[in-house]
XYZ file of C-alpha atoms in Angstrom:
752
model
C 0.112 0.178 0.075
C 1.031 4.211 -0.478
C 2.255 5.402 2.473
C 2.072 9.292 3.577
C 5.202 11.143 5.291
C 5.366 11.344 8.856
C 5.133 14.553 11.096
C 4.624 14.877 14.704
C 2.717 18.258 15.031
C 0.841 20.267 13.374
C 2.081 22.972 11.108
C 1.138 24.815 7.459
C 4.045 24.139 5.167
C 4.607 26.438 1.180
C 4.384 23.917 -1.389
C 3.868 24.563 -5.108
C 0.511 25.253 -6.117
C -0.990 26.502 -2.183
C -0.724 26.088 1.372
C -1.068 22.326 2.426
C -0.271 19.364 4.472
C 0.160 17.916 7.686
C 2.838 17.436 10.108
C 2.811 15.334 13.969
C 6.399 16.677 15.900
C 6.742 17.102 19.717
C 9.242 20.491 20.100
C 8.581 23.605 22.205
C 9.867 23.974 25.822
C 8.006 22.778 27.539
C 7.043 20.249 25.151
C 3.910 20.793 22.997
C 1.834 17.437 23.465
C -1.436 18.596 22.212
C -3.000 14.985 19.981
C -0.783 13.174 21.846
C -1.419 10.978 24.663
C 1.066 10.026 27.973
C 0.822 6.853 29.398
C 2.690 5.255 32.314
C 5.754 6.875 33.299
C 5.315 8.829 30.448
C 6.011 12.984 31.704
C 7.052 16.808 30.260
C 10.645 17.650 31.287
C 11.432 21.013 29.481
C 11.997 20.284 25.776
C 12.012 16.416 25.717
C 9.766 13.589 26.947
C 10.775 11.183 29.723
C 9.710 8.332 28.482
C 10.974 6.094 32.086
C 13.421 7.684 34.892
C 15.617 5.761 35.930
C 13.843 3.324 37.758
C 13.925 -0.391 36.965
C 10.412 -1.899 36.271
C 9.073 1.238 34.344
C 7.317 1.592 31.104
C 6.691 4.715 29.376
C 4.724 5.522 26.094
C 3.799 8.888 23.817
C 1.895 7.668 21.496
C -0.637 9.830 18.919
C -4.241 9.624 20.036
C -5.418 9.358 16.354
C -4.657 6.692 14.251
C -3.469 7.921 10.792
C -3.834 6.306 7.237
C -0.963 5.898 5.124
C -3.193 5.237 1.979
C -1.443 7.287 -0.834
C 1.697 7.209 1.174
C 5.072 5.784 -0.550
C 7.229 8.068 1.022
C 7.906 9.088 4.310
C 10.450 10.175 6.829
C 11.075 9.835 10.933
C 13.542 11.982 12.718
C 14.289 12.614 16.507
C 16.875 12.964 18.914
C 17.662 10.285 21.608
C 19.352 10.091 24.918
C 19.699 6.985 27.256
C 21.825 8.180 30.586
C 20.993 6.738 34.126
C 22.984 5.076 37.133
C 21.586 1.343 35.804
C 22.525 -1.540 38.617
C 25.561 -2.909 39.589
C 24.669 -6.710 37.858
C 22.787 -6.074 34.665
C 24.173 -1.990 34.331
C 21.721 0.155 32.395
C 18.374 -1.536 30.406
C 16.708 -2.266 28.379
C 16.143 0.782 25.305
C 13.420 2.275 23.478
C 10.653 1.682 20.134
C 9.944 3.872 17.610
C 6.435 2.398 15.955
C 3.911 2.670 13.940
C 1.091 0.142 14.916
C -2.190 -0.813 13.553
C -4.247 -1.550 16.500
C -4.221 1.129 19.663
C -1.512 -0.087 21.503
C -1.922 -1.512 24.999
C -0.607 -4.257 27.217
C 2.725 -2.443 26.836
C 5.931 -4.560 27.889
C 8.214 -3.676 30.121
C 12.070 -4.881 30.157
C 13.149 -6.751 26.526
C 10.425 -6.413 25.231
C 11.520 -2.560 24.543
C 7.752 -1.382 25.664
C 6.646 -3.346 22.702
C 3.100 -4.662 23.100
C 2.457 -7.942 22.514
C 1.203 -9.406 19.358
C 1.781 -5.505 17.788
C 1.391 -5.442 14.228
C 2.748 -2.724 12.141
C 6.582 -1.549 11.696
C 9.082 -1.193 14.814
C 12.527 -0.063 15.253
C 13.894 -1.107 18.595
C 16.878 0.584 20.004
C 18.168 -2.391 22.002
C 21.227 -1.365 24.761
C 20.501 -4.825 26.753
C 22.262 -8.362 25.260
C 19.553 -11.084 26.914
C 21.364 -13.709 26.122
C 24.722 -12.570 27.780
C 23.006 -10.461 29.917
C 25.809 -7.858 29.165
C 25.643 -4.017 27.693
C 24.961 -3.446 24.190
C 23.717 -1.096 20.913
C 21.938 -2.670 18.463
C 19.072 -1.680 16.159
C 16.258 -4.360 15.567
C 13.851 -3.297 12.615
C 9.742 -5.543 12.196
C 7.450 -5.047 9.720
C 4.796 -8.039 11.501
C 4.061 -9.360 14.177
C 5.874 -9.031 17.656
C 4.960 -13.086 18.194
C 8.195 -14.967 17.225
C 9.112 -17.066 18.472
C 5.726 -17.905 19.022
C 4.680 -16.004 22.765
C 7.865 -14.099 22.660
C 7.639 -10.577 22.709
C 11.331 -9.368 22.376
C 11.944 -8.106 19.343
C 15.814 -9.153 19.608
C 14.742 -12.837 18.534
C 11.982 -12.194 15.740
C 14.304 -13.812 12.550
C 11.310 -13.534 10.143
C 12.458 -13.951 6.940
C 12.402 -10.529 4.218
C 10.554 -8.950 7.855
C 13.517 -8.032 10.084
C 16.928 -7.157 10.741
C 19.905 -6.827 13.634
C 22.598 -4.448 13.493
C 25.643 -5.487 14.415
C 26.539 -4.103 18.042
C 27.546 -0.417 17.761
C 28.210 -0.524 21.254
C 32.328 -0.081 19.944
C 31.630 2.725 17.935
C 27.920 4.507 18.461
C 26.810 3.596 21.686
C 23.569 4.386 22.737
C 24.161 5.358 26.166
C 25.618 8.898 26.572
C 24.973 11.901 28.715
C 24.569 13.462 24.579
C 21.567 12.863 22.379
C 21.924 11.434 19.047
C 20.349 12.373 16.214
C 18.180 9.250 14.147
C 16.883 9.378 10.611
C 14.256 6.944 9.733
C 13.388 7.337 5.611
C 10.776 4.571 4.465
C 9.759 3.884 0.280
C 7.202 2.139 -0.863
C 8.294 -0.117 -3.924
C 6.581 0.905 -6.934
C 5.283 -3.427 -7.298
C 4.476 -4.552 -4.213
C 2.607 -1.937 -1.589
C 3.693 -4.723 1.193
C 6.739 -3.228 0.784
C 9.096 -1.174 1.999
C 12.829 0.042 1.880
C 14.337 1.640 5.280
C 16.905 3.346 5.636
C 18.067 4.346 9.136
C 20.426 7.070 9.813
C 22.739 7.508 13.772
C 24.433 10.862 13.683
C 25.239 10.189 9.298
C 26.819 7.315 9.232
C 23.466 4.762 7.514
C 23.209 1.134 9.352
C 19.702 0.411 7.624
C 19.690 0.203 3.980
C 17.492 -2.587 2.621
C 13.804 -3.687 1.740
C 11.478 -5.274 4.080
C 8.716 -7.448 3.577
C 5.346 -7.180 5.807
C 4.431 -9.984 7.357
C 2.126 -11.736 9.371
C -0.407 -8.870 10.811
C 1.264 -5.906 8.897
C 0.040 -7.368 5.375
C -2.390 -4.679 3.601
C -2.393 -2.168 6.775
C -3.628 0.832 5.975
C -4.187 2.791 9.610
C -1.854 2.743 12.064
C -0.360 4.369 15.611
C 3.116 6.037 15.627
C 5.070 6.455 18.813
C 7.617 5.744 21.239
C 7.913 3.154 24.109
C 10.257 2.386 26.285
C 11.164 0.200 29.178
C 13.009 -1.199 32.340
C 13.352 -4.419 33.813
C 15.761 -5.678 36.804
C 18.418 -2.737 35.279
C 17.615 0.870 35.033
C 17.916 3.598 32.517
C 16.368 7.296 31.810
C 14.841 7.177 27.848
C 14.538 10.733 26.242
C 12.942 11.534 22.925
C 12.820 15.540 21.582
C 12.591 17.071 18.625
C 10.511 14.346 17.333
C 9.393 14.567 13.177
C 7.071 12.536 11.444
C 6.611 14.050 8.114
C 2.967 12.625 6.609
C 2.122 15.630 3.752
C 0.672 15.439 1.071
C 1.148 16.798 -2.490
C -0.770 20.163 -2.029
C -3.594 20.819 -4.541
C -4.709 23.630 -5.984
C -8.051 22.212 -4.982
C -10.511 18.707 -3.909
C -13.365 18.930 -6.421
C -13.185 19.918 -10.531
C -17.107 20.042 -11.505
C -16.270 20.749 -15.122
C -19.591 21.362 -17.645
C -20.119 17.763 -18.971
C -23.031 17.220 -21.927
C -23.860 13.747 -23.158
C -24.523 13.165 -27.616
C -28.692 12.551 -27.015
C -28.054 10.069 -30.411
C -26.090 7.758 -27.870
C -26.990 8.856 -24.805
C -23.005 9.175 -23.137
C -20.210 11.662 -23.542
C -16.727 11.347 -23.764
C -14.063 13.439 -21.713
C -10.487 14.127 -21.642
C -9.558 13.968 -17.506
C -5.792 14.800 -18.169
C -7.452 18.631 -19.394
C -8.427 19.357 -15.696
C -4.987 18.664 -14.490
C -4.109 22.557 -14.137
C -6.718 23.120 -12.103
C -5.300 20.533 -9.246
C -1.589 21.491 -9.530
C 0.016 24.631 -11.422
C 2.843 23.005 -13.326
C 1.302 19.320 -14.034
C 4.068 18.662 -15.838
C 6.100 18.150 -12.913
C 2.853 15.528 -11.449
C 2.203 11.914 -12.204
C -1.240 11.356 -12.338
C -3.862 8.726 -11.965
C -7.501 8.598 -11.854
C -9.898 5.478 -10.467
C -13.075 5.345 -11.891
C -16.671 4.794 -9.838
C -15.936 1.474 -7.097
C -12.111 2.505 -7.668
C -11.325 0.979 -10.905
C -8.450 2.189 -12.799
C -8.904 4.627 -15.949
C -7.187 3.090 -18.547
C -7.724 5.543 -20.972
C -7.940 9.330 -19.371
C -8.204 11.392 -22.210
C -11.380 9.722 -23.815
C -12.987 8.566 -20.991
C -16.587 7.463 -21.546
C -19.244 8.359 -18.751
C -23.798 8.218 -19.106
C -26.061 10.153 -17.698
C -26.122 10.820 -13.759
C -23.028 11.758 -11.471
C -19.906 10.256 -12.226
C -17.394 10.381 -9.781
C -13.745 10.090 -10.818
C -10.683 9.890 -8.289
C -7.894 12.285 -8.829
C -4.553 10.406 -7.208
C -1.796 13.042 -7.520
C 1.674 12.116 -7.155
C 5.495 14.029 -7.031
C 8.152 11.928 -8.056
C 10.939 14.322 -7.430
C 9.759 14.710 -3.369
C 9.318 12.758 -0.377
C 5.604 14.224 0.147
C 2.598 11.872 -0.079
C 0.549 11.366 -3.349
C -2.555 13.422 -2.740
C -5.851 11.410 -3.495
C -8.630 14.086 -2.288
C -8.809 14.734 -5.855
C -12.187 14.351 -7.863
C -13.588 15.125 -11.261
C -17.670 15.046 -10.838
C -19.357 14.923 -14.382
C -22.449 15.668 -14.148
C -24.205 16.069 -17.516
C -26.675 18.857 -18.139
C -28.197 20.528 -21.383
C -25.653 22.697 -23.132
C -26.866 26.272 -23.875
C -25.039 29.056 -25.489
C -25.198 32.640 -24.718
C -27.082 35.473 -26.352
C -24.974 38.412 -26.703
C -24.201 41.745 -27.373
C -21.011 44.006 -29.234
C -21.269 47.427 -29.286
C -18.283 49.191 -31.331
C -17.452 52.413 -32.813
C -18.671 53.819 -36.327
C -15.180 55.517 -36.537
C -15.229 58.540 -38.838
C -18.266 57.591 -39.943
C -17.175 54.241 -42.282
C -20.628 52.677 -42.482
C -20.001 50.044 -39.610
C -17.378 48.794 -36.722
C -15.040 45.913 -37.025
C -16.037 43.303 -34.573
C -13.981 40.716 -32.790
C -16.838 38.264 -33.187
C -14.225 35.600 -31.178
C -14.298 37.685 -27.402
C -17.658 37.093 -27.385
C -18.993 35.515 -24.447
C -21.098 32.417 -26.039
C -20.028 29.491 -23.434
C -19.151 29.009 -20.617
C -17.051 25.806 -21.382
C -13.589 26.272 -21.812
C -12.103 25.174 -25.363
C -15.358 25.864 -27.104
C -15.453 26.901 -30.357
C -18.049 28.937 -32.402
C -19.078 29.282 -36.620
C -20.751 32.520 -37.113
C -23.286 32.949 -40.135
C -24.940 36.374 -41.217
C -28.716 34.500 -41.040
C -29.675 31.690 -39.492
C -30.660 29.904 -43.338
C -26.674 29.773 -43.917
C -25.933 28.326 -40.449
C -28.392 25.571 -40.357
C -27.181 25.011 -43.741
C -23.784 25.621 -43.334
C -23.255 27.664 -45.954
C -21.251 31.239 -46.030
C -19.792 31.432 -43.031
C -18.184 34.681 -41.529
C -14.653 34.372 -42.684
C -12.851 37.290 -40.727
C -14.624 36.588 -37.331
C -11.947 38.498 -35.216
C -12.158 41.627 -37.352
C -15.466 42.034 -39.172
C -17.088 45.232 -40.713
C -20.791 45.521 -40.201
C -23.316 48.006 -39.362
C -25.759 47.316 -36.728
C -27.217 43.767 -37.063
C -28.143 40.771 -36.085
C -25.641 37.628 -36.816
C -25.672 34.016 -35.386
C -22.940 31.667 -33.875
C -22.892 27.862 -33.621
C -20.977 27.004 -30.551
C -19.756 23.238 -29.623
C -17.957 22.196 -26.439
C -14.845 19.678 -26.444
C -16.894 17.225 -25.724
C -19.055 17.881 -28.536
C -22.640 19.513 -27.797
C -23.614 22.126 -30.010
C -26.041 25.399 -29.323
C -27.060 28.686 -31.562
C -26.314 31.709 -29.825
C -27.623 35.233 -31.494
C -25.019 38.037 -31.315
C -26.745 41.364 -31.465
C -24.030 43.904 -33.356
C -24.343 47.455 -32.185
C -23.168 51.014 -32.370
C -21.958 54.028 -30.424
C -22.805 56.671 -31.160
C -20.918 58.618 -33.593
C -18.272 60.664 -32.651
C -19.725 64.395 -34.657
C -16.785 66.487 -36.124
C -17.108 69.648 -38.767
C -14.523 71.028 -40.765
C -13.323 74.666 -39.195
C -10.577 76.965 -40.941
C -7.785 78.738 -38.574
C -5.984 81.556 -39.455
C -2.775 83.324 -38.431
C -0.694 86.324 -39.319
C 2.730 84.967 -41.301
C 5.796 85.419 -38.965
C 8.023 88.295 -39.666
C 11.218 85.968 -40.370
C 9.612 83.172 -42.501
C 6.489 85.021 -44.208
C 5.278 82.373 -46.111
C 4.943 80.329 -42.779
C 2.330 81.269 -39.395
C 1.844 80.161 -35.811
C -0.960 78.299 -35.211
C -2.961 77.095 -31.922
C -4.784 74.479 -32.995
C -6.517 73.390 -30.370
C -8.461 76.449 -30.526
C -9.998 75.114 -33.960
C -13.838 74.343 -33.026
C -14.371 70.944 -34.601
C -16.846 69.221 -32.145
C -19.208 70.829 -29.293
C -18.951 66.331 -28.435
C -16.910 65.582 -24.578
C -13.336 63.965 -25.607
C -10.140 63.764 -26.089
C -8.055 65.316 -29.338
C -5.250 63.993 -31.255
C -3.554 66.200 -33.705
C -1.768 64.740 -37.068
C -0.131 66.742 -40.179
C -2.183 63.746 -42.582
C -5.694 61.586 -43.268
C -3.328 58.609 -42.875
C -1.357 59.478 -40.053
C -4.320 60.525 -38.063
C -6.281 56.747 -38.830
C -3.209 55.211 -38.331
C -2.181 57.129 -35.359
C 1.571 57.836 -36.526
C 3.671 61.250 -36.624
C 1.005 62.287 -33.941
C 1.534 66.545 -33.440
C 2.961 66.851 -29.667
C 3.116 70.719 -30.038
C -0.586 72.131 -31.058
C -0.636 75.182 -29.876
C 2.751 76.260 -30.736
C 2.226 74.949 -34.581
C 4.420 76.455 -37.373
C 3.309 75.803 -41.124
C 2.433 77.499 -44.046
C -0.701 77.252 -46.026
C -2.382 73.765 -45.548
C -4.524 71.245 -43.650
C -3.585 69.212 -40.635
C -6.146 66.669 -39.082
C -8.103 66.199 -35.349
C -9.097 62.700 -34.373
C -11.483 63.275 -31.357
C -12.088 60.174 -29.511
C -14.673 60.086 -26.569
C -15.564 58.033 -23.820
C -16.265 54.244 -25.703
C -12.848 54.924 -28.115
C -14.986 55.664 -30.519
C -13.330 58.715 -32.917
C -14.260 60.973 -35.885
C -11.426 62.757 -38.067
C -11.464 66.225 -39.137
C -9.932 68.297 -41.294
C -8.901 71.837 -40.029
C -7.637 74.511 -42.950
C -4.415 76.418 -42.366
C -4.576 79.676 -44.122
C -1.193 82.159 -43.318
C -2.684 86.304 -43.718
C 0.095 87.285 -45.593
C 1.952 90.656 -44.662
C 0.133 93.945 -46.108
C 2.862 96.633 -46.744
C 2.359 100.675 -47.636
C 3.216 100.212 -51.797
C 3.823 104.091 -51.278
C 6.314 103.793 -48.028
C 9.745 104.501 -50.474
C 13.147 105.154 -49.344
C 14.154 108.839 -49.779
C 17.269 110.357 -51.384
C 17.842 114.093 -49.168
C 20.716 116.474 -49.093
C 22.682 116.303 -45.796
C 21.237 119.221 -44.738
C 17.784 119.346 -45.923
C 14.974 117.189 -44.280
C 11.843 115.409 -45.696
C 8.231 113.532 -44.792
C 7.528 110.079 -44.767
C 4.054 108.827 -45.966
C 3.396 105.027 -45.101
C -0.231 106.051 -46.982
C -3.642 105.092 -46.175
C -6.144 101.999 -45.293
C -4.205 100.993 -42.236
C -6.261 100.855 -39.204
C -2.951 101.467 -36.811
C 0.164 103.305 -37.479
C 3.477 103.317 -34.781
C 6.392 104.626 -35.864
C 9.360 104.399 -34.835
C 9.919 107.916 -33.777
C 6.777 107.249 -31.692
C 4.390 108.698 -33.871
C 0.987 107.274 -34.318
C -0.125 109.006 -37.733
C -0.172 108.394 -41.313
C 3.301 111.309 -41.979
C 5.868 112.112 -40.261
C 7.755 115.238 -41.462
C 11.312 116.993 -40.476
C 13.161 113.638 -40.798
C 16.456 113.684 -41.508
C 18.911 111.084 -42.774
C 18.520 107.908 -40.900
C 16.775 104.364 -40.686
C 13.225 104.468 -39.361
C 10.212 101.947 -39.094
C 6.403 102.212 -38.956
C 4.250 98.823 -37.470
C 1.606 99.030 -39.748
C -2.072 96.797 -38.498
C -4.369 95.543 -41.042
C -7.326 93.558 -39.002
C -5.476 91.541 -36.706
C -2.469 91.433 -38.020
C 0.496 93.710 -37.881
C 3.607 94.173 -40.092
C 7.233 96.413 -39.930
C 8.241 98.614 -42.392
C 11.589 99.764 -42.931
C 12.211 102.672 -44.445
C 15.926 104.458 -45.146
C 16.371 107.991 -45.486
C 19.911 108.254 -47.669
C 21.579 111.522 -47.955
C 22.555 112.384 -52.045
C 26.029 111.777 -53.282
C 27.981 114.903 -53.212
C 29.456 115.424 -57.253
C 32.859 115.370 -57.594
C 35.805 117.401 -59.146
C 37.890 114.900 -60.665
C 40.253 116.554 -63.458
C 40.855 120.292 -63.561
C 42.547 121.308 -67.817
C 43.488 124.534 -68.075
C 44.771 125.843 -71.466
C 45.724 129.527 -71.288
C 42.824 131.047 -70.016
C 40.383 127.865 -70.653
C 39.276 126.256 -67.657
C 37.440 123.110 -68.089
C 36.160 120.808 -65.014
C 35.257 117.383 -65.339
C 33.179 115.903 -62.879
C 31.684 112.324 -61.509
C 29.424 110.739 -58.947
C 26.267 112.978 -57.421
C 23.956 112.529 -59.560
C 23.703 114.545 -63.455
C 23.139 117.054 -65.082
C 25.074 119.022 -63.239
C 25.763 122.745 -62.709
C 28.476 125.216 -62.676
C 29.757 128.399 -61.503
C 32.741 130.405 -60.271
C 30.988 132.687 -58.071
C 28.224 130.437 -56.594
C 25.651 132.797 -58.312
C 25.463 132.264 -62.111
C 25.527 128.938 -62.542
C 25.489 127.500 -66.321
C 25.014 123.691 -67.856
C 28.915 123.892 -69.425
C 31.853 122.791 -67.911
C 34.349 124.898 -69.487
C 34.966 128.313 -68.700
C 36.505 130.715 -71.018
C 38.590 134.053 -70.214
C 39.356 133.353 -66.904
C 41.693 135.354 -65.015
C 44.540 134.990 -64.111
C 45.460 133.852 -60.412
C 42.968 132.008 -57.819
C 39.895 131.175 -58.774
C 37.008 129.085 -57.752
C 34.995 126.767 -59.002
C 31.547 125.474 -58.078
C 29.439 122.458 -58.857
C 26.118 120.969 -57.825
C 24.162 118.289 -59.205
C 20.193 117.311 -59.941
C 19.629 117.043 -56.882
C 20.382 120.782 -55.643
C 22.224 120.541 -52.307
C 25.527 122.515 -51.430
C 27.932 122.895 -54.236
C 31.135 121.957 -53.619
C 34.037 124.031 -54.570
C 37.990 123.722 -55.398
C 40.122 126.764 -55.641
C 42.316 126.648 -59.007
C 45.616 128.994 -59.953
C 45.448 129.963 -63.404
C 49.262 130.513 -64.189
C 50.434 133.721 -65.904
C 50.712 132.894 -69.768
C 54.181 133.049 -71.163
C 54.314 132.441 -74.610
C 58.242 133.758 -76.079
C 61.692 132.898 -74.318
C 65.061 134.688 -75.386
C 67.633 132.837 -73.481
C 69.875 135.202 -74.420
C 71.366 135.923 -70.613
C 69.725 139.476 -70.783
C 67.457 138.557 -67.755
C 64.875 139.360 -69.862
C 62.366 136.448 -71.085
C 65.767 134.185 -70.663
C 63.718 131.337 -69.125
C 59.828 129.339 -68.639
C 59.905 129.619 -64.467
C 56.726 128.014 -62.366
C 58.453 127.906 -59.177
C 55.375 130.130 -57.973
C 53.765 127.173 -57.921
C 56.376 125.140 -55.543
C 53.621 124.560 -52.863
C 51.206 122.419 -55.050
C 51.216 119.010 -54.623
C 52.663 116.992 -56.995
C 54.285 119.470 -59.463
C 55.824 118.672 -62.633
C 56.165 120.528 -65.583
C 57.549 118.917 -68.771
C 58.056 120.154 -72.351
C 57.512 118.556 -75.833
C 58.740 119.170 -79.283
C 56.533 119.321 -82.093
C 56.641 115.538 -82.704
C 55.096 115.313 -79.055
C 58.770 114.084 -77.346
C 59.410 114.626 -74.092
C 62.191 116.743 -74.044
C 62.730 118.608 -70.247
C 60.860 117.582 -67.095
C 61.531 121.354 -64.794
C 60.977 119.063 -61.300
C 62.043 120.481 -57.792
C 65.212 119.641 -58.814
C 64.891 121.966 -62.007
C 63.624 124.298 -59.131
C 60.043 124.168 -62.041
C 62.494 126.042 -64.542
C 63.527 125.752 -68.686
C 66.154 128.132 -69.926
C 65.787 126.469 -73.792
C 68.506 123.851 -73.272
C 68.519 120.412 -73.080
C 72.027 118.835 -71.500
C 73.603 122.371 -71.559
C 72.589 122.798 -75.200
C 70.308 124.977 -76.654
C 67.291 123.936 -78.631
C 66.752 125.417 -81.823
C 64.608 128.382 -82.018
C 61.076 127.300 -82.694
C 57.468 126.187 -80.899
C 57.488 124.074 -78.251
C 54.546 122.349 -76.021
C 55.153 122.799 -71.990
C 52.294 121.410 -69.480
C 51.914 121.766 -66.093
C 50.119 119.420 -63.460
C 49.865 119.578 -59.906
C 47.182 118.564 -57.290
C 45.550 121.352 -55.963
C 45.858 121.532 -51.799
C 41.853 120.696 -50.738
C 40.215 117.617 -49.154
C 39.620 116.057 -52.261
C 43.536 116.753 -53.630
C 42.608 118.059 -56.972
C 44.476 117.530 -59.911
C 45.139 119.926 -62.453
C 46.455 120.251 -65.669
C 47.893 123.373 -67.058
C 48.658 123.436 -71.009
C 49.898 126.049 -73.622
C 52.675 126.555 -76.174
C 56.148 128.216 -75.924
C 58.114 129.883 -78.762
C 62.309 129.731 -77.475
C 64.622 132.581 -80.098
C 67.709 131.186 -79.489
C 70.712 133.207 -81.481
C 73.030 130.733 -82.381
């Protein structure tokens, strides 16, 4: 038979799946003996149970008050500490020992002396720790194991002498190496495991202070055969000799494999045609434990009959109870046979449901997931969907996309089938939430000054709906439909003329998309306000023109025009409607003309001018003006020339010198007209005096080294009598360094 793991006191331990299990133990200070019987001389002494005093002819017992059923326990474990001490007797030393046992009948008539307290004729498992050799009447330390009836030889209750083949074992005398008698406690571990083939065979292991002393199989004999229920306990006895026998920290493990629930009542039905049904019992394993693959399941039908094909178990009408036994092959836990599957066939009825969806963006219907409809409470049920009952009854035209079915408000039908093959028809009502109402809107924005083709828009101000809901903003319709590229800063959205889209989502998760037109209001500038050119000393008037609702000048003026404006840069803010633009205007000084060159030929002066704005006016007194740049009959000496351009600004003027004209020299040494002398112009800048022959070849340069004179010689030799050309050039000592060129001819008369 299968055995449970044994424990001595009730505690809860955490195992896979849930908190479960039972233990029995004798621990604490003083020892907690709730649920235990102390018999005869047994008593609590601090943290241990003293079975006998150090007195002869005593016995003591501690046992569970109620029996334990070991039906499903194929592994078990016992731990305890014992101590045997005392004074003993002169003749026999100490005696006699104690026994741990599991006995099938309530133990009575406990035996003293060499019987180690075991009742005569006891049936079950007995593990004796014997310290007195009844044959030699000397001290020893032996372990005796019996799995049977304590009556062999017949009428003898001393386990030391029982040698039933296959049911007993006696260790050698351990006194030389592991004596049982002493002041210190010794630790014992006893493991038992049922043979997987023969439930009457237990494999027993016994360790004493970590040393394995017993490791073999025992076959039940006598009254232990087929035993299912018994009492756990310890007994000790003294006879002619005495000893104190003490037990503490005793634990006997009898925990079952924990299960999540004891009873599973699945929905089952029968096929009307056959009157029975089939079910996969293994499909309920995860209702008993969290990880079914870690366990071994056994199923018993009515009357305890093993079910050989649990994946296809046939049942009929009425209630069928199936016992489920759960075994954990990797641990020492006992099998749990508390599980039950109760099969009570009932008619199957599918559930009519209503699905409500969103007619998003008024698309004409919603996309429904028909597979999400709770049509059946039976796990594993399947459904096939049809538009009409005619199609369902004839099994034609099933809906091919039930997880994404686009439909207006309608009624469709489903044939629902349970894993057991039971079917029913469910009606699915497809309903639509109210449509989200939106309207197209337009937003206008003044252009951005630095980028006038764009405007700054607050998209949240677009009135696209009067209904409550959240809004999302997108640059395109496709983005709004797909939820991509959302505009995350709708309050400060920069855009040229164009459109954006707002998705309005209500509390049901339905949405509609509204188009918003974005219009950039172009800047409106004055078409008459233009840059001006004035004389530096003048002022002017700037006029922004009519048609604006407000003006604001950089001068602070708020009028259409501003007067007495001097040269400089100005701006005006021009308001049209809600938009204001800033227009800049500049007042430039007119460019003054520049006298670039003055040519003097005899008494004719020609003035060359550049810059400014033509036509130019010329004057030699600043009063009388002429259009021509040529002045004739200009008197010798210093003269003024005045020039102004078309802007009639203050004229520019320069001073020129018209040198004295010498047309003939007679270099004969008489001191009269011996040389041409322009040294009077030596104060001018870059003064140069050049002489040319009639062929244009320069024959003399009268610069500073020649003191700006020519005496009619070249290289010390007199030139031939004849006419020669000359030119005198310099720069006036004015701020423009005006270049002057004076030219003429001279007759040289040399006497040979």
